[in-house]
Amino acid sequence: MNSKKVAEILDVSVDTLRYYERVGVIPPVTRDKNGYRNYQNNDLNWIFLAKSLRNAGMSVESMIEFATLAQSSGDVSAAQKEVLHEQLAQLDQKFAELEKTRNLLEYKIETYDDHLAKFKAGEMTADNADKLWQMPKFNPSAK
Amino acid sequence: MNSKKVAEILDVSVDTLRYYERVGVIPPVTRDKNGYRNYQNNDLNWIFLAKSLRNAGMSVESMIEFATLAQSSGDVSAAQKEVLHEQLAQLDQKFAELEKTRNLLEYKIETYDDHLAKFKAGEMTADNADKLWQMPKFNPSAK
DNA sequence: ACTTGCCCTGGTGTGCACTTCATGGTTTAT
DNA sequence: ATAAACCATGAAGTGCACACCAGGGCAAGT
């Protein structure tokens, strides 16, 4: 499969495909006699994984680390597996952080309704506006 | 509270604090007679929110939008509230995508164990290695 | 033979989110 | 009164992850 088609199917730019290969996010792609890239199924898998992890916030650098391990010869299985687990752990941490932020936003929305209600009832002044709009559990010592 | 202390407590750089204020991610901070910033509780709340949303992947631009709305006079309550809800929706979408990636990673780890087991049992050759290491449900038509 | 439409490489450009730098002003300690 | 440790601004620099471009090669159709 040629670059253009892969780019379409996986919704990435041709430039990104070349970039990923160049820096080592994905292993080298096989070429035809003209030096044109001919993507195999396995390459698509790599690209899909790269796309997913990038989307999840993984750095290109981390992905190079994994791809490099996957390609190196010898028994690197353990190391490679560890990297996968590590990435999973990072993902889980991201989940946790995202949830905190979600809670924060929900709290903001809640107190905002409150804020609005009081405002409409004429209880809101410049004086108390600040107090009604506080951060939830912002606790410096809890860090 | 001065810049340095705020930076310490909220774990951001002083430069970032200035940057956020300059571009409008947070409202202007009150100054003392020398023009030195004197952060109030409310400012800390803003910064904490900014940090959280940035961490969750929100762009600085989106945050400027919200902060600007929050400061503008007149009845912008509806618009402001809408922005909050919008950000929450974006967060939820992010959650969904993250979960997909999590599943992918877990699948990779699973099949990796499989891969390893077969390898150790001497069933793995260069021939079948690729087939054992396929992407889960990578389905071009499902897009 | 020549236009069209792919492909290649190497180098430069871009946008975002800061970060660093040069220069200088103000309180606090010695 | 001089150094240390804060603070300020505006401008320029940095790193990441691509995106764009110039110059050129191959292959098929008209």
Short mmCIF file of C-alpha atoms (C1' of nucleotides) in Angstrom, two decimals:
data_model
loop_
_atom_site.label_atom_id
_atom_site.label_comp_id
_atom_site.label_asym_id
_atom_site.label_seq_id
_atom_site.Cartn_x
_atom_site.Cartn_y
_atom_site.Cartn_z
CA MET A 1 0.00 0.00 0.00
CA ASN A 2 1.36 3.41 -0.91
CA SER A 3 1.77 6.45 1.33
CA LYS A 4 -1.24 8.29 0.07
CA LYS A 5 -3.66 5.49 0.75
CA VAL A 6 -2.27 4.81 4.19
CA ALA A 7 -2.53 8.49 4.97
CA GLU A 8 -6.18 8.46 3.95
CA ILE A 9 -7.12 5.31 5.79
CA LEU A 10 -5.40 6.15 9.03
CA ASP A 11 -6.13 9.86 8.79
CA VAL A 12 -2.61 11.15 9.12
CA SER A 13 -0.59 13.25 6.71
CA VAL A 14 1.98 11.74 4.38
CA ASP A 15 4.51 14.06 5.99
CA THR A 16 3.73 12.60 9.38
CA LEU A 17 4.24 9.09 8.05
CA ARG A 18 7.65 10.01 6.73
CA TYR A 19 8.46 11.88 9.92
CA TYR A 20 7.53 8.92 12.11
CA GLU A 21 9.71 6.63 10.09
CA ARG A 22 12.58 9.05 9.99
CA VAL A 23 12.76 9.59 13.73
CA GLY A 24 12.02 5.96 14.55
CA VAL A 25 8.50 6.04 15.95
CA ILE A 26 7.79 3.22 13.52
CA PRO A 27 10.27 0.75 12.04
CA PRO A 28 11.58 1.27 8.50
CA VAL A 29 9.00 0.56 5.85
CA THR A 30 9.87 -1.78 2.97
CA ARG A 31 10.48 -0.15 -0.40
CA ASP A 32 9.93 -1.18 -3.98
CA LYS A 33 12.64 -1.08 -6.62
CA ASN A 34 12.16 2.69 -7.03
CA GLY A 35 12.57 3.34 -3.36
CA TYR A 36 8.86 3.98 -2.95
CA ARG A 37 7.40 2.97 0.38
CA ASN A 38 5.20 -0.10 0.33
CA TYR A 39 3.34 -0.34 3.62
CA GLN A 40 2.47 -3.77 4.98
CA ASN A 41 -0.29 -4.63 7.42
CA ASN A 42 2.22 -4.67 10.18
CA ASP A 43 3.24 -1.12 9.35
CA LEU A 44 -0.36 -0.01 9.59
CA ASN A 45 -0.51 -1.57 13.02
CA TRP A 46 2.51 0.38 14.11
CA ILE A 47 1.13 3.59 12.77
CA PHE A 48 -2.20 3.01 14.42
CA LEU A 49 -0.53 2.38 17.74
CA ALA A 50 1.60 5.48 17.34
CA LYS A 51 -1.43 7.57 16.54
CA SER A 52 -3.33 6.26 19.54
CA LEU A 53 -0.55 6.80 21.99
CA ARG A 54 0.19 10.27 20.65
CA ASN A 55 -3.46 11.08 21.02
CA ALA A 56 -3.30 9.87 24.59
CA GLY A 57 -0.51 12.34 25.21
CA MET A 58 2.56 10.12 24.94
CA SER A 59 5.63 11.88 23.68
CA VAL A 60 7.28 10.97 20.44
CA GLU A 61 10.42 10.30 22.42
CA SER A 62 8.77 7.60 24.54
CA MET A 63 7.45 5.93 21.46
CA ILE A 64 10.86 5.91 19.86
CA GLU A 65 12.13 4.14 22.94
CA PHE A 66 9.56 1.40 22.54
CA ALA A 67 9.98 1.07 18.79
CA THR A 68 13.73 0.84 19.16
CA LEU A 69 13.43 -1.92 21.73
CA ALA A 70 10.99 -3.80 19.55
CA GLN A 71 13.48 -3.81 16.72
CA SER A 72 16.66 -4.58 18.53
CA SER A 73 17.79 -8.14 18.25
CA GLY A 74 18.46 -10.42 21.15
CA ASP A 75 16.30 -11.05 24.19
CA VAL A 76 14.79 -7.71 24.96
CA SER A 77 11.35 -9.17 25.49
CA ALA A 78 11.34 -8.36 29.18
CA ALA A 79 12.39 -4.78 28.63
CA GLN A 80 9.88 -4.37 25.88
CA LYS A 81 7.08 -5.74 27.96
CA GLU A 82 8.06 -3.49 30.77
CA VAL A 83 7.75 -0.51 28.49
CA LEU A 84 4.24 -1.56 27.56
CA HIS A 85 3.30 -1.85 31.20
CA GLU A 86 4.91 1.44 31.94
CA GLN A 87 2.89 3.13 29.26
CA LEU A 88 -0.24 1.55 30.63
CA ALA A 89 0.61 2.85 34.08
CA GLN A 90 1.13 6.30 32.65
CA LEU A 91 -2.21 6.08 30.95
CA ASP A 92 -3.88 5.14 34.21
CA GLN A 93 -2.28 8.08 35.92
CA LYS A 94 -3.56 10.32 33.18
CA PHE A 95 -7.00 8.90 33.79
CA ALA A 96 -6.79 9.80 37.43
CA GLU A 97 -5.67 13.33 36.70
CA LEU A 98 -8.34 13.77 34.11
CA GLU A 99 -10.93 12.68 36.62
CA LYS A 100 -9.73 15.23 39.13
CA THR A 101 -10.06 17.92 36.53
CA ARG A 102 -13.49 16.64 35.65
CA ASN A 103 -14.57 16.94 39.24
CA LEU A 104 -13.17 20.41 39.38
CA LEU A 105 -15.09 21.45 36.32
CA GLU A 106 -18.29 19.95 37.64
CA TYR A 107 -17.86 21.77 40.89
CA LYS A 108 -17.30 24.97 38.96
CA ILE A 109 -20.48 24.44 37.04
CA GLU A 110 -22.41 23.68 40.20
CA THR A 111 -21.21 26.73 42.05
CA TYR A 112 -21.73 28.73 38.95
CA ASP A 113 -25.41 27.85 38.96
CA ASP A 114 -25.47 28.86 42.58
CA HIS A 115 -23.71 32.06 41.73
CA LEU A 116 -26.21 32.74 38.99
CA ALA A 117 -29.23 32.02 41.15
CA LYS A 118 -28.06 34.39 43.84
CA PHE A 119 -27.25 36.97 41.27
CA LYS A 120 -30.71 36.80 39.82
CA ALA A 121 -32.23 37.00 43.28
CA GLY A 122 -30.34 40.22 43.80
CA GLU A 123 -28.10 38.80 46.49
CA MET A 124 -24.95 39.13 44.47
CA THR A 125 -22.70 42.13 44.83
CA ALA A 126 -19.13 42.79 43.85
CA ASP A 127 -18.34 42.16 47.52
CA ASN A 128 -19.37 38.56 47.78
CA ALA A 129 -18.83 37.48 44.20
CA ASP A 130 -15.31 36.35 44.93
CA LYS A 131 -16.29 34.29 47.91
CA LEU A 132 -18.92 32.43 45.98
CA TRP A 133 -16.49 31.55 43.29
CA GLN A 134 -13.93 29.59 45.18
CA MET A 135 -11.87 26.65 44.13
CA PRO A 136 -12.90 23.30 45.60
CA LYS A 137 -10.51 21.80 48.07
CA PHE A 138 -7.57 23.80 46.88
CA ASN A 139 -5.26 22.73 49.63
CA PRO A 140 -1.60 23.72 49.48
CA SER A 141 -0.60 21.45 52.34
CA ALA A 142 -2.03 18.43 50.53
CA LYS A 143 0.76 18.30 48.03
CA MET B 1 1.32 36.64 48.18
CA ASN B 2 4.30 37.19 45.89
CA SER B 3 5.15 35.44 42.65
CA LYS B 4 7.78 33.20 44.06
CA LYS B 5 5.60 31.73 46.75
CA VAL B 6 2.70 31.18 44.38
CA ALA B 7 5.06 29.46 41.97
CA GLU B 8 6.23 27.15 44.72
CA ILE B 9 2.80 26.33 46.08
CA LEU B 10 1.16 25.70 42.74
CA ASP B 11 4.25 24.18 41.18
CA VAL B 12 4.51 26.44 38.15
CA SER B 13 7.31 28.72 37.10
CA VAL B 14 7.21 32.42 37.80
CA ASP B 15 7.59 32.95 34.09
CA THR B 16 4.51 30.92 33.41
CA LEU B 17 2.55 33.01 35.89
CA ARG B 18 3.56 36.17 34.09
CA TYR B 19 2.87 34.57 30.74
CA TYR B 20 -0.61 33.48 31.78
CA GLU B 21 -1.45 36.94 32.98
CA ARG B 22 0.00 38.61 29.90
CA VAL B 23 -1.96 36.56 27.41
CA GLY B 24 -5.12 36.57 29.49
CA VAL B 25 -5.40 33.01 30.76
CA ILE B 26 -5.90 34.56 34.17
CA PRO B 27 -7.24 38.03 34.99
CA PRO B 28 -4.80 40.81 35.88
CA VAL B 29 -3.27 40.40 39.29
CA THR B 30 -3.36 43.32 41.74
CA ARG B 31 -0.10 45.17 42.28
CA ASP B 32 1.49 46.95 45.19
CA LYS B 33 2.83 50.47 44.99
CA ASN B 34 6.00 49.23 43.25
CA GLY B 35 4.09 47.40 40.60
CA TYR B 36 4.90 44.06 42.21
CA ARG B 37 2.23 41.39 41.86
CA ASN B 38 0.26 40.58 44.96
CA TYR B 39 -1.69 37.40 44.40
CA GLN B 40 -5.04 36.97 46.14
CA ASN B 41 -6.83 33.74 46.92
CA ASN B 42 -8.97 34.25 43.91
CA ASP B 43 -5.89 34.48 41.71
CA LEU B 44 -4.66 31.17 43.04
CA ASN B 45 -7.99 29.67 42.13
CA TRP B 46 -7.65 30.90 38.61
CA ILE B 47 -4.14 29.59 38.28
CA PHE B 48 -5.12 26.23 39.69
CA LEU B 49 -7.96 25.96 37.21
CA ALA B 50 -5.67 26.97 34.37
CA LYS B 51 -3.11 24.39 35.39
CA SER B 52 -5.70 21.66 35.63
CA LEU B 53 -7.27 22.37 32.29
CA ARG B 54 -3.90 22.66 30.58
CA ASN B 55 -2.95 19.34 32.08
CA ALA B 56 -6.16 17.91 30.70
CA GLY B 57 -5.09 19.06 27.28
CA MET B 58 -7.09 22.25 26.90
CA SER B 59 -5.46 24.87 24.75
CA VAL B 60 -4.34 28.20 26.10
CA GLU B 61 -6.58 29.81 23.55
CA SER B 62 -9.73 28.16 24.92
CA MET B 63 -8.81 29.24 28.38
CA ILE B 64 -8.33 32.80 27.28
CA GLU B 65 -11.82 32.67 25.83
CA PHE B 66 -13.26 31.63 29.15
CA ALA B 67 -11.24 34.07 31.20
CA THR B 68 -12.17 36.91 28.91
CA LEU B 69 -15.84 36.08 29.21
CA ALA B 70 -15.58 35.87 32.97
CA GLN B 71 -14.18 39.36 33.10
CA SER B 72 -16.36 41.13 30.60
CA SER B 73 -19.12 43.23 32.08
CA GLY B 74 -22.77 42.75 31.25
CA ASP B 75 -24.79 39.59 31.18
CA VAL B 76 -22.50 37.02 29.68
CA SER B 77 -23.47 34.40 32.24
CA ALA B 78 -25.11 32.17 29.68
CA ALA B 79 -22.13 32.22 27.34
CA GLN B 80 -19.75 31.65 30.22
CA LYS B 81 -21.73 28.72 31.48
CA GLU B 82 -21.84 27.30 28.02
CA VAL B 83 -18.08 27.41 27.81
CA LEU B 84 -17.82 25.45 31.05
CA HIS B 85 -20.19 22.82 29.75
CA GLU B 86 -18.35 22.69 26.48
CA GLN B 87 -15.09 22.07 28.24
CA LEU B 88 -16.70 19.33 30.28
CA ALA B 89 -17.96 17.72 27.09
CA GLN B 90 -14.49 17.87 25.61
CA LEU B 91 -13.12 16.26 28.73
CA ASP B 92 -15.62 13.45 28.46
CA GLN B 93 -14.64 12.86 24.89
CA LYS B 94 -11.03 12.72 25.93
CA PHE B 95 -11.97 10.13 28.50
CA ALA B 96 -13.55 8.00 25.83
CA GLU B 97 -10.52 8.21 23.57
CA LEU B 98 -8.19 7.46 26.41
CA GLU B 99 -10.18 4.37 27.21
CA LYS B 100 -9.89 3.13 23.66
CA THR B 101 -6.14 3.56 23.83
CA ARG B 102 -6.10 1.78 27.16
CA ASN B 103 -7.88 -1.18 25.66
CA LEU B 104 -5.45 -1.21 22.81
CA LEU B 105 -2.50 -1.25 25.14
CA GLU B 106 -4.01 -4.02 27.22
CA TYR B 107 -4.59 -6.05 24.14
CA LYS B 108 -1.01 -5.49 23.11
CA ILE B 109 0.19 -6.69 26.47
CA GLU B 110 -2.04 -9.74 26.31
CA THR B 111 -0.95 -10.76 22.87
CA TYR B 112 2.59 -10.02 23.85
CA ASP B 113 2.41 -12.63 26.60
CA ASP B 114 0.99 -15.01 24.06
CA HIS B 115 3.77 -14.13 21.68
CA LEU B 116 6.34 -14.73 24.39
CA ALA B 117 4.86 -18.06 25.45
CA LYS B 118 4.94 -19.37 21.94
CA PHE B 119 8.42 -18.09 21.46
CA LYS B 120 9.65 -19.88 24.54
CA ALA B 121 7.90 -23.05 23.43
CA GLY B 122 9.86 -22.86 20.23
CA GLU B 123 6.83 -22.23 18.12
CA MET B 124 7.85 -18.78 17.10
CA THR B 125 9.72 -18.16 13.91
CA ALA B 126 10.36 -15.06 11.86
CA ASP B 127 7.57 -16.31 9.65
CA ASN B 128 4.71 -16.16 12.06
CA ALA B 129 5.95 -13.42 14.35
CA ASP B 130 4.13 -10.77 12.37
CA LYS B 131 0.85 -12.60 12.39
CA LEU B 132 0.91 -12.99 16.14
CA TRP B 133 1.44 -9.36 16.63
CA GLN B 134 -1.62 -7.89 15.04
CA MET B 135 -3.61 -4.85 15.94
CA PRO B 136 -6.95 -5.47 17.59
CA LYS B 137 -9.96 -4.59 15.54
CA PHE B 138 -8.07 -2.30 13.26
CA ASN B 139 -10.87 -1.86 10.80
CA PRO B 140 -10.53 0.71 8.02
CA SER B 141 -14.16 0.45 6.99
CA ALA B 142 -15.28 1.32 10.50
CA LYS B 143 -14.36 4.95 10.11
"C1'" DA C 1 6.90 13.82 -26.22
"C1'" DC C 2 4.46 15.72 -22.70
"C1'" DT C 3 1.15 16.34 -19.11
"C1'" DT C 4 -0.57 14.18 -14.88
"C1'" DG C 5 0.09 12.07 -10.70
"C1'" DC C 6 2.29 9.59 -7.97
"C1'" DC C 7 6.87 9.02 -5.31
"C1'" DC C 8 11.66 10.50 -3.14
"C1'" DT C 9 15.08 13.48 -0.13
"C1'" DG C 10 16.85 17.35 2.38
"C1'" DG C 11 16.08 21.53 4.15
"C1'" DT C 12 13.43 25.15 5.94
"C1'" DG C 13 9.18 27.06 8.09
"C1'" DT C 14 5.34 27.14 11.55
"C1'" DG C 15 2.45 27.33 15.79
"C1'" DC C 16 2.16 26.56 20.42
"C1'" DA C 17 3.52 27.19 25.08
"C1'" DC C 18 6.47 28.53 27.39
"C1'" DT C 19 11.70 30.06 28.80
"C1'" DT C 20 15.65 32.85 28.79
"C1'" DC C 21 17.87 37.14 28.55
"C1'" DA C 22 19.13 41.98 29.05
"C1'" DT C 23 18.29 45.73 31.75
"C1'" DG C 24 16.91 47.91 35.56
"C1'" DG C 25 14.07 49.26 40.01
"C1'" DT C 26 13.13 48.26 45.34
"C1'" DT C 27 13.49 46.53 50.11
"C1'" DT C 28 16.53 43.82 53.69
"C1'" DA C 29 20.88 42.44 55.80
"C1'" DT C 30 25.80 43.39 56.81
"C1'" DA D 1 26.64 51.77 50.85
"C1'" DT D 2 27.00 47.78 48.88
"C1'" DA D 3 25.62 43.23 48.10
"C1'" DA D 4 21.78 39.89 48.01
"C1'" DA D 5 17.34 38.72 46.86
"C1'" DC D 6 13.43 39.90 45.45
"C1'" DC D 7 10.55 42.29 41.68
"C1'" DA D 8 9.48 44.45 36.75
"C1'" DT D 9 9.27 44.72 31.40
"C1'" DG D 10 10.02 43.69 26.41
"C1'" DA D 11 12.26 41.06 23.23
"C1'" DA D 12 14.29 37.16 21.67
"C1'" DG D 13 15.14 32.14 22.03
"C1'" DT D 14 13.77 27.12 22.63
"C1'" DG D 15 11.72 22.46 21.97
"C1'" DC D 16 8.29 19.77 20.18
"C1'" DA D 17 5.73 17.83 16.43
"C1'" DC D 18 4.95 18.28 12.64
"C1'" DA D 19 3.98 21.05 7.64
"C1'" DC D 20 5.71 22.98 3.57
"C1'" DC D 21 8.68 23.46 -0.33
"C1'" DA D 22 12.26 22.99 -4.00
"C1'" DG D 23 14.15 19.96 -7.08
"C1'" DG D 24 13.95 15.75 -9.19
"C1'" DG D 25 12.68 10.60 -10.54
"C1'" DC D 26 9.32 6.98 -12.40
"C1'" DA D 27 4.98 5.19 -14.85
"C1'" DA D 28 0.75 5.57 -17.27
"C1'" DG D 29 -2.31 7.79 -20.33
"C1'" DT D 30 -3.24 11.00 -24.63
#
